mmCIF file of C-alpha atoms in Angstrom:
data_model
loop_
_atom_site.group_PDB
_atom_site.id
_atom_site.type_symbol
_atom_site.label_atom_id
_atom_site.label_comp_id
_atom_site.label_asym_id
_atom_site.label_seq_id
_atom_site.Cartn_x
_atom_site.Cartn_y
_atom_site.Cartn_z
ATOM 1 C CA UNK A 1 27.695 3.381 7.694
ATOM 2 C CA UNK A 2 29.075 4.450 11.276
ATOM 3 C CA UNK A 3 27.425 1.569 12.979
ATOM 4 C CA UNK A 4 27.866 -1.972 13.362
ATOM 5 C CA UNK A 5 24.769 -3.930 12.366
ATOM 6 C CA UNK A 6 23.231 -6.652 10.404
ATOM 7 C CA UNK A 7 20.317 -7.671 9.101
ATOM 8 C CA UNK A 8 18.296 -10.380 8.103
ATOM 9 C CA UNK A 9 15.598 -11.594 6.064
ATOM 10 C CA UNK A 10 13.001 -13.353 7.558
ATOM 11 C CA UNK A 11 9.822 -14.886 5.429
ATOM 12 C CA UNK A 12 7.141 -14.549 7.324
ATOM 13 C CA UNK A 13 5.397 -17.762 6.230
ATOM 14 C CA UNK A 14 8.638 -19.413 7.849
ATOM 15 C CA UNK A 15 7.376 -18.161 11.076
ATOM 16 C CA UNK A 16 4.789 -19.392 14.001
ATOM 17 C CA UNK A 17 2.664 -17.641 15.965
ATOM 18 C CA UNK A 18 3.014 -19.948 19.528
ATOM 19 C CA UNK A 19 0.078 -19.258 21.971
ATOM 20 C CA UNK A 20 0.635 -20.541 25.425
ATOM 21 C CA UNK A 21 -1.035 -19.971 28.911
ATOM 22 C CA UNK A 22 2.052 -17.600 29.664
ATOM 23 C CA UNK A 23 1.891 -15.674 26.482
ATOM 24 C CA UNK A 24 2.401 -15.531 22.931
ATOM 25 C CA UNK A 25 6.086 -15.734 21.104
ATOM 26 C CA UNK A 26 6.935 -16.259 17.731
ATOM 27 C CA UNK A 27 8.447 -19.554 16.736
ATOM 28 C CA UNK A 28 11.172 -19.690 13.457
ATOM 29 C CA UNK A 29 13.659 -22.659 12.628
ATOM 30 C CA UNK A 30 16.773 -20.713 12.560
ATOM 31 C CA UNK A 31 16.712 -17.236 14.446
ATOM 32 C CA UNK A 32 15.386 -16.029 17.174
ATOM 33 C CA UNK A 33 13.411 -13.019 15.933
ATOM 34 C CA UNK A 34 13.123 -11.370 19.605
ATOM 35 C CA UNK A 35 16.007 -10.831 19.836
ATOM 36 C CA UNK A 36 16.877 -8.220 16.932
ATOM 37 C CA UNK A 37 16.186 -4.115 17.460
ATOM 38 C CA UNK A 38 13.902 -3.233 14.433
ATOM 39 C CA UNK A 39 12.077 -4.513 11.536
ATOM 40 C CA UNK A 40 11.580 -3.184 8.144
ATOM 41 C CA UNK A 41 8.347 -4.973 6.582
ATOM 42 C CA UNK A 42 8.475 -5.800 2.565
ATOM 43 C CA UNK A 43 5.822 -8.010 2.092
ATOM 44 C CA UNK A 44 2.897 -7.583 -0.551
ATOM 45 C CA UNK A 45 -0.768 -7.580 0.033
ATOM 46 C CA UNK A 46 -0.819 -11.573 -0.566
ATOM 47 C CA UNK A 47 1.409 -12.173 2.780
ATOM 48 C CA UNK A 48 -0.676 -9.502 4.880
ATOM 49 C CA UNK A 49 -2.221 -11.831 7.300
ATOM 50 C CA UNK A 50 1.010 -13.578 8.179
ATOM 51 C CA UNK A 51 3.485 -10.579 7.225
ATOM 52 C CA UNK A 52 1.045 -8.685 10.179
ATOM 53 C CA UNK A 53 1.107 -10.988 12.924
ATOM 54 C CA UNK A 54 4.803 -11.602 12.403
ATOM 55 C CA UNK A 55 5.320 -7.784 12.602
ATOM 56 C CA UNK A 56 2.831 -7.247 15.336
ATOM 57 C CA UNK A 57 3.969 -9.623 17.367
ATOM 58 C CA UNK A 58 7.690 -8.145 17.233
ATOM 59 C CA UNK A 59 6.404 -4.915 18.302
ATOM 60 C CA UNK A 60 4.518 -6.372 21.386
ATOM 61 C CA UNK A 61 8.154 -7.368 22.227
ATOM 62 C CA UNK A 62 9.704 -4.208 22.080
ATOM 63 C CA UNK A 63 10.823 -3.783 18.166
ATOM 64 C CA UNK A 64 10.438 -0.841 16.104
ATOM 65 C CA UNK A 65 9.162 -1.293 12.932
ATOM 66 C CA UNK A 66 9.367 0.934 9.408
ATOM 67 C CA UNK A 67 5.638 1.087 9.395
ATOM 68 C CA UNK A 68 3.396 -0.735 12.237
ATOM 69 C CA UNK A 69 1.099 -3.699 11.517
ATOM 70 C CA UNK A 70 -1.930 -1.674 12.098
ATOM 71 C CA UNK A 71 -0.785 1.159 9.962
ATOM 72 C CA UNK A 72 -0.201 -1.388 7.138
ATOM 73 C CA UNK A 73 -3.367 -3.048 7.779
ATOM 74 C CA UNK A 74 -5.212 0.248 7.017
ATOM 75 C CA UNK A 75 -3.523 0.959 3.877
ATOM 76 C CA UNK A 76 -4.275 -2.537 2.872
ATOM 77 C CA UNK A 77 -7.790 -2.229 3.405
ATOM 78 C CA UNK A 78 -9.221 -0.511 0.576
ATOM 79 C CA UNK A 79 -12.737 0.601 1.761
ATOM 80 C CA UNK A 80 -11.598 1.260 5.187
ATOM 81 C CA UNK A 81 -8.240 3.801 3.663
ATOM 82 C CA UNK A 82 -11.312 5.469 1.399
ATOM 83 C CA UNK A 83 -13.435 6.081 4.193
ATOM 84 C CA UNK A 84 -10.745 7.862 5.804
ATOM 85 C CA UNK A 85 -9.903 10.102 2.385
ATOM 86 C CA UNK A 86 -13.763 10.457 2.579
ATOM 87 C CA UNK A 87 -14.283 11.991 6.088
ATOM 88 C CA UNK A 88 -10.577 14.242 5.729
ATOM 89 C CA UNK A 89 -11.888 16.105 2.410
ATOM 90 C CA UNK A 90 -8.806 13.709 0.167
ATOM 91 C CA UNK A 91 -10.194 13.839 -3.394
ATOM 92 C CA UNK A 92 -9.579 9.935 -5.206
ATOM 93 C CA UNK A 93 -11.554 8.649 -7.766
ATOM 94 C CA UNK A 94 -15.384 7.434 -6.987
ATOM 95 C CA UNK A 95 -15.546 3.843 -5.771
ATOM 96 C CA UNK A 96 -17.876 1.501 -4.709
ATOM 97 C CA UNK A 97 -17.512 -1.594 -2.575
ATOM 98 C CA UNK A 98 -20.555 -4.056 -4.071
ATOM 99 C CA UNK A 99 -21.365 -6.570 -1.212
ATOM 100 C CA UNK A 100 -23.975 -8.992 -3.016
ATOM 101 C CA UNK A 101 -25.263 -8.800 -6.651
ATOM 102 C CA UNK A 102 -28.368 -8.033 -5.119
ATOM 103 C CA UNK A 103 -26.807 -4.441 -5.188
ATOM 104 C CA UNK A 104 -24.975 -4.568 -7.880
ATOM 105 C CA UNK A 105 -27.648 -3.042 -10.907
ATOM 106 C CA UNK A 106 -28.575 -0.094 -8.746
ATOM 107 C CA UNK A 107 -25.031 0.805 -7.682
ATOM 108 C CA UNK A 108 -23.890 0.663 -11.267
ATOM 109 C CA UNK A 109 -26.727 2.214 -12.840
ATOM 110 C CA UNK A 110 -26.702 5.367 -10.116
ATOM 111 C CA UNK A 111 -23.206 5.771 -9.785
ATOM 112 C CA UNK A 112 -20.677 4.973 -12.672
ATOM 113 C CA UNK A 113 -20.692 4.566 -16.650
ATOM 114 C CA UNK A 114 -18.795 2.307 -19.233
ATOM 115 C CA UNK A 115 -15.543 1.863 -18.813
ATOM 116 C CA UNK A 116 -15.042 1.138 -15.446
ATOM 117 C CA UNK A 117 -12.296 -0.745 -13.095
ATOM 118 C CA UNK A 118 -12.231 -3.645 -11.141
ATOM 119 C CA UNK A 119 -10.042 -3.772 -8.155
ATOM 120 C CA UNK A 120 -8.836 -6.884 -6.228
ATOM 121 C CA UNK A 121 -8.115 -5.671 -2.746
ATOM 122 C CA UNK A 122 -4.788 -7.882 -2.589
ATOM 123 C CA UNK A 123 -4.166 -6.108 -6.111
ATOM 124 C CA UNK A 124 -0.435 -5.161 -6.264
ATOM 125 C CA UNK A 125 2.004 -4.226 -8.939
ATOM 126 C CA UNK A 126 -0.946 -3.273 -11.325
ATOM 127 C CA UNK A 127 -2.009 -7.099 -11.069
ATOM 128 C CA UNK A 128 -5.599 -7.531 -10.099
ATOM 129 C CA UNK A 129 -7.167 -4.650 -11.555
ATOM 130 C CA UNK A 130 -8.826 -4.910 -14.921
ATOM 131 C CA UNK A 131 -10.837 -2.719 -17.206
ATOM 132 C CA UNK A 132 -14.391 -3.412 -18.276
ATOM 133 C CA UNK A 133 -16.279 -1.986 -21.111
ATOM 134 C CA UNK A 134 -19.328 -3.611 -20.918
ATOM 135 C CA UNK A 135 -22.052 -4.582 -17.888
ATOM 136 C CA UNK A 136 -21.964 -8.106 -18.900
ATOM 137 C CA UNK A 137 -18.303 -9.152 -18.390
ATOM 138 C CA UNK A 138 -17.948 -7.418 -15.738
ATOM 139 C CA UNK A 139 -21.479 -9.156 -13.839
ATOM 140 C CA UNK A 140 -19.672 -12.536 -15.116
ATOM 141 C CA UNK A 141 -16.140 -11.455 -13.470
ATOM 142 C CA UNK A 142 -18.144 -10.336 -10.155
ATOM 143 C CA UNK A 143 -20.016 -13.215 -9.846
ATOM 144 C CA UNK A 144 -17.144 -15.511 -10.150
ATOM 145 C CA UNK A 145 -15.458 -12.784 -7.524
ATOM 146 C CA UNK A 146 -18.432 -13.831 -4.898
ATOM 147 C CA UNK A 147 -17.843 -17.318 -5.402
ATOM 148 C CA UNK A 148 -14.145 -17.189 -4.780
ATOM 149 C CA UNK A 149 -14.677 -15.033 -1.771
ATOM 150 C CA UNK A 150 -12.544 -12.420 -2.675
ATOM 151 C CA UNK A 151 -12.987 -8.585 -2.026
ATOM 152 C CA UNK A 152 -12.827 -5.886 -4.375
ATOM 153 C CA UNK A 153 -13.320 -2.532 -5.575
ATOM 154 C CA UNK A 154 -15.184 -0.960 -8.606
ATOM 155 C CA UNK A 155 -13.795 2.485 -9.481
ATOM 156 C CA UNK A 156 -14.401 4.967 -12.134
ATOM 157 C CA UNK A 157 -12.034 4.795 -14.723
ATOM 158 C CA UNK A 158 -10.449 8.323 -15.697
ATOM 159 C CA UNK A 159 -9.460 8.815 -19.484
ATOM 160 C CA UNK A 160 -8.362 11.965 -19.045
ATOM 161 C CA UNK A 161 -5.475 11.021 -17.091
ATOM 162 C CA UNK A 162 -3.951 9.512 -20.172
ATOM 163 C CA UNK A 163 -2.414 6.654 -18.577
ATOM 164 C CA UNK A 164 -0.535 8.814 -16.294
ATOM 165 C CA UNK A 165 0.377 9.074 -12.810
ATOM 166 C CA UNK A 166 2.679 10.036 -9.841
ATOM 167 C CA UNK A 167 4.186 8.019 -7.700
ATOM 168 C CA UNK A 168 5.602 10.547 -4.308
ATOM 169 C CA UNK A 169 7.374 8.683 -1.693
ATOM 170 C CA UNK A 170 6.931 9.706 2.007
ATOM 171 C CA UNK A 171 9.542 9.187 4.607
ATOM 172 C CA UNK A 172 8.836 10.741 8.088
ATOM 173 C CA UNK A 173 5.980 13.312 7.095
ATOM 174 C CA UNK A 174 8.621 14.433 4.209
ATOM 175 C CA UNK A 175 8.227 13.893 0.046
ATOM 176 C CA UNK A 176 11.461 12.561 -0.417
ATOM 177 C CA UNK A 177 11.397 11.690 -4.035
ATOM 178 C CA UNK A 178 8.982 11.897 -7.305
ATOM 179 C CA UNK A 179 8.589 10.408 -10.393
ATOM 180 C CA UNK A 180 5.704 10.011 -13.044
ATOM 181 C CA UNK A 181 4.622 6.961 -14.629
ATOM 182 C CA UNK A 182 3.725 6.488 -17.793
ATOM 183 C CA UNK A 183 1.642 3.416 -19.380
ATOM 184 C CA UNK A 184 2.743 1.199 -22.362
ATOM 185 C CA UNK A 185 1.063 1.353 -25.375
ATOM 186 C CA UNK A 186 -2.235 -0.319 -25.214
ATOM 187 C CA UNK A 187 -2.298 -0.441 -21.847
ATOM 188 C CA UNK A 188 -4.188 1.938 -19.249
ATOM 189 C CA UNK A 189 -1.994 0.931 -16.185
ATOM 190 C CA UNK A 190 1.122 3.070 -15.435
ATOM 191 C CA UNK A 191 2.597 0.322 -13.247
ATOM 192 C CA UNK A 192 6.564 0.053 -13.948
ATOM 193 C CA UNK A 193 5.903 -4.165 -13.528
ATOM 194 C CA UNK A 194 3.897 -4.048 -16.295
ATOM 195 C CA UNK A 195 5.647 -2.154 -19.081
ATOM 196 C CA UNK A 196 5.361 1.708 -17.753
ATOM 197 C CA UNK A 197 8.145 3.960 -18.330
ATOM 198 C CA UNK A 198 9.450 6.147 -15.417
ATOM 199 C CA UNK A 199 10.638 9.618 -15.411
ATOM 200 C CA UNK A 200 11.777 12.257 -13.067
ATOM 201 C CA UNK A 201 8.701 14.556 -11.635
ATOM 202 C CA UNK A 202 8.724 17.900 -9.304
ATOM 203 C CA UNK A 203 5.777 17.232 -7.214
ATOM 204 C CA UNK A 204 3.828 20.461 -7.008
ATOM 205 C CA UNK A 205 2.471 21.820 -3.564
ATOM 206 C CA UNK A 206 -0.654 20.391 -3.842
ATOM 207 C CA UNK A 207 0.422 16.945 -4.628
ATOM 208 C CA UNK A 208 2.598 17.272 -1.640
ATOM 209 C CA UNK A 209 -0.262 18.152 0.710
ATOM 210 C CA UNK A 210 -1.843 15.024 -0.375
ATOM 211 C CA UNK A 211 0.560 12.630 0.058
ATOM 212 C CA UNK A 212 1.824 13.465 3.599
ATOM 213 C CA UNK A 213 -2.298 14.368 4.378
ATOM 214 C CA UNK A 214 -3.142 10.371 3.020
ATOM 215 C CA UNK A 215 -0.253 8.745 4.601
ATOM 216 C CA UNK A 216 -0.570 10.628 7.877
ATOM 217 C CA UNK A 217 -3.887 9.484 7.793
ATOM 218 C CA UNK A 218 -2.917 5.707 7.471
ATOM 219 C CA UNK A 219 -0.636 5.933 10.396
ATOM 220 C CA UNK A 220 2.154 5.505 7.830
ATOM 221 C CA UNK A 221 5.993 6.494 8.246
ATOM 222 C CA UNK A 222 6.763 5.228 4.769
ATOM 223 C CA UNK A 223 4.604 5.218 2.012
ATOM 224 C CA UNK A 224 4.612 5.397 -1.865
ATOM 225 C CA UNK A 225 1.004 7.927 -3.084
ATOM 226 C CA UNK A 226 -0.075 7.273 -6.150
ATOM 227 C CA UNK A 227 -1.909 10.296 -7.456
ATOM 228 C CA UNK A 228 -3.949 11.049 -10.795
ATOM 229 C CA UNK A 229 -5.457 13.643 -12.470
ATOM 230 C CA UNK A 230 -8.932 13.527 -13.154
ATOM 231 C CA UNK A 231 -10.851 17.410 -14.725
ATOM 232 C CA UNK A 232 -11.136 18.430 -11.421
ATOM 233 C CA UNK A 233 -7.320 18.343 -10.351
ATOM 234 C CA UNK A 234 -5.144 15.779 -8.906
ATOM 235 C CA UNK A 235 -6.339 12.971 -6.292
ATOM 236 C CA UNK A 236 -5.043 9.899 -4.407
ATOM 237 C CA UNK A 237 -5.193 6.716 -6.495
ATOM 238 C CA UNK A 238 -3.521 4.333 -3.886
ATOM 239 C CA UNK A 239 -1.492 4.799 -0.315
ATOM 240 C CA UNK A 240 1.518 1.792 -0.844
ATOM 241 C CA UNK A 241 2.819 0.632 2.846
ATOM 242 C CA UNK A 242 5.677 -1.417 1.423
ATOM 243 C CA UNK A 243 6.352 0.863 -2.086
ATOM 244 C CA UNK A 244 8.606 -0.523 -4.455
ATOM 245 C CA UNK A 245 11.249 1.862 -5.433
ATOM 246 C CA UNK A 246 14.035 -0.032 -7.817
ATOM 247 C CA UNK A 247 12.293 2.874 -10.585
ATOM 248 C CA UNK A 248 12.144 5.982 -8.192
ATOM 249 C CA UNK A 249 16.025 5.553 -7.514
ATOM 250 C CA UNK A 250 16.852 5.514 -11.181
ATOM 251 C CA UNK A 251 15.044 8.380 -12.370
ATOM 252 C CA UNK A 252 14.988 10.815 -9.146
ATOM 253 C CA UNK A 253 19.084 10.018 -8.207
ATOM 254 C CA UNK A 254 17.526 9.750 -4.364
ATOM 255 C CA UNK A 255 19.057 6.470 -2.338
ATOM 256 C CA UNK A 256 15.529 5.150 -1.115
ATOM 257 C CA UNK A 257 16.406 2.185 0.685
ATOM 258 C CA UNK A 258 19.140 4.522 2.433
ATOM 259 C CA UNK A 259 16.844 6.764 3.432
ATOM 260 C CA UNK A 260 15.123 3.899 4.782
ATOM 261 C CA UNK A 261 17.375 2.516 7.093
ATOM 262 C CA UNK A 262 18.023 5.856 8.019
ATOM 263 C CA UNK A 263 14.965 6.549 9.391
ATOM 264 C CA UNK A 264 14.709 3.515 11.026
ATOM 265 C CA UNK A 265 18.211 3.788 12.889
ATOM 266 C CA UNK A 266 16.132 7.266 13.866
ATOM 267 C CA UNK A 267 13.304 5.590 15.035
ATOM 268 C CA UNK A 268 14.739 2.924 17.039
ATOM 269 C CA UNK A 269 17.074 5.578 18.975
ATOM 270 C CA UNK A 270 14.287 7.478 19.857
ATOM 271 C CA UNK A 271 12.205 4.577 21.375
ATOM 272 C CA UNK A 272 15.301 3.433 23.152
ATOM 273 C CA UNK A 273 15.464 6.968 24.610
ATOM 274 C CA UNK A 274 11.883 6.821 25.492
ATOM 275 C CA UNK A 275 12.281 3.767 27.435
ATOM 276 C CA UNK A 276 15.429 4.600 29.334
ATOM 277 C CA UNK A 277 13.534 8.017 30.618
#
């Protein structure tokens, strides 16, 4: 507001990594992308292999970004963000990443029971994770999973939550706003894309604890935590590095993408400050 600035928006699959004997720039049609102060990432899990060398590569000339690339990266990667809840005592649901269907009998049979999820790890939105009641279907859906080469995620599936959960959204080590999401009929995902209602929520102290513990842990600035309640209290379903918030703003009354830019104008004053000491 007291500052002139502008911004644009840059799609990363418009954009060239150039690798020369004298180093490494980024190549775009129509701006010169080195030449602007910060970055704020939105780009889904589909885009992160371009959408992280484009942001990556800004930041190796100088640019401060919302979140880094590597930060992203590890939110991104589902096994890897688990392993981290895992060895910092973060309670999320049990999960199991099958690597060959060699495996995939004795994991099931020793770990989880009917129903169970499926997770894509580009999933996003509440698209790419299904439900399966049965070992059959979900073998089939596997198998054809191998084939394609994608990764994913099987996860217990927790009926007691009701088809609820929390959304908290982290700016700077700070839960900034809160709302609950609630699935559509017949559905057992709360995502707002796909028919779940919204409504303001007070996080409590322990849901708090967890969200700035499992986004401090992914290196994260900005994140949206997803958290659930299963019977033995709340846990993290998700860590979002580029959280949708069109929702949040309408039921919590908090300017997100203000805060946002806020904290950015923040972050890039203090790395100028940094660099002019």
């Amino acid at each position: 507001r007291d500052c002139h600035c502008f911004a644009r928006i840059i799609d990363p699959l418009s954009c060239a990594l150039v690798m020369q004997n004298n180093g490494l720039h980024l190549a775009h049609a129509n701006q010169n992308l080195e030449l602007f102060d910060a970055v704020l990432p939105r780009f889904g899990p589909l885009w992160q292999r371009q959408g992280g060398i484009v942001v990556a590569q800004l930041e190796r000339h100088g640019l401060v970004s919302l979140n880094t690339a590597k930060a992203m990266a590890l939110a991104r990667d589902k096994v890897q963000c688990l392993q981290e809840f895992e060895q910092h005592a973060i309670p999320f649901p049990t999960s199991a990443s099958i690597e060959s269907m060699h495996s995939f009998d004795s994991v099931l049979e020793a770990e989880f029971q009917f129903p169970l999820l499926l997770k894509l790890n580009n999933s996003s939105q509440g698209f790419g994770v299904a439900l399966f009641t049965d070992k059959s279907s979900l073998q089939r859906r596997v198998a054809e999973l191998y084939l394609d080469e994608q990764a994913f995620l099987i996860q217990e599936f927790l009926p007691e939550a009701g088809g609820v959960d929390f959304r908290l959204l982290v700016i700077n080590n700070e839960v900034v706003a809160a709302m609950q999401r609630t699935a559509a009929a017949g559905d057992f995902r709360a995502n707002i894309h796909l028919g779940g209602q919204a409504s303001a929520h007070v996080a409590s102290s322990e849901e708090i604890r967890l969200a700035l513990k499992a986004s401090a842990l992914c290196g994260l600035d900005v994140a949206g935590v997803d958290i659930i309640y299963g019977k033995n209290g709340p846990m993290v379903l998700e860590v979002n590095a580029c959280p949708g918030f069109e929702a949040l703003e309408r039921v919590s009354g908090v300017e997100v993408a203000e805060k946002m830019i806020e904290f950015l104008r923040l972050k890039n004053k203090k790395a100028n400050n940094t660099k002019n000491n």
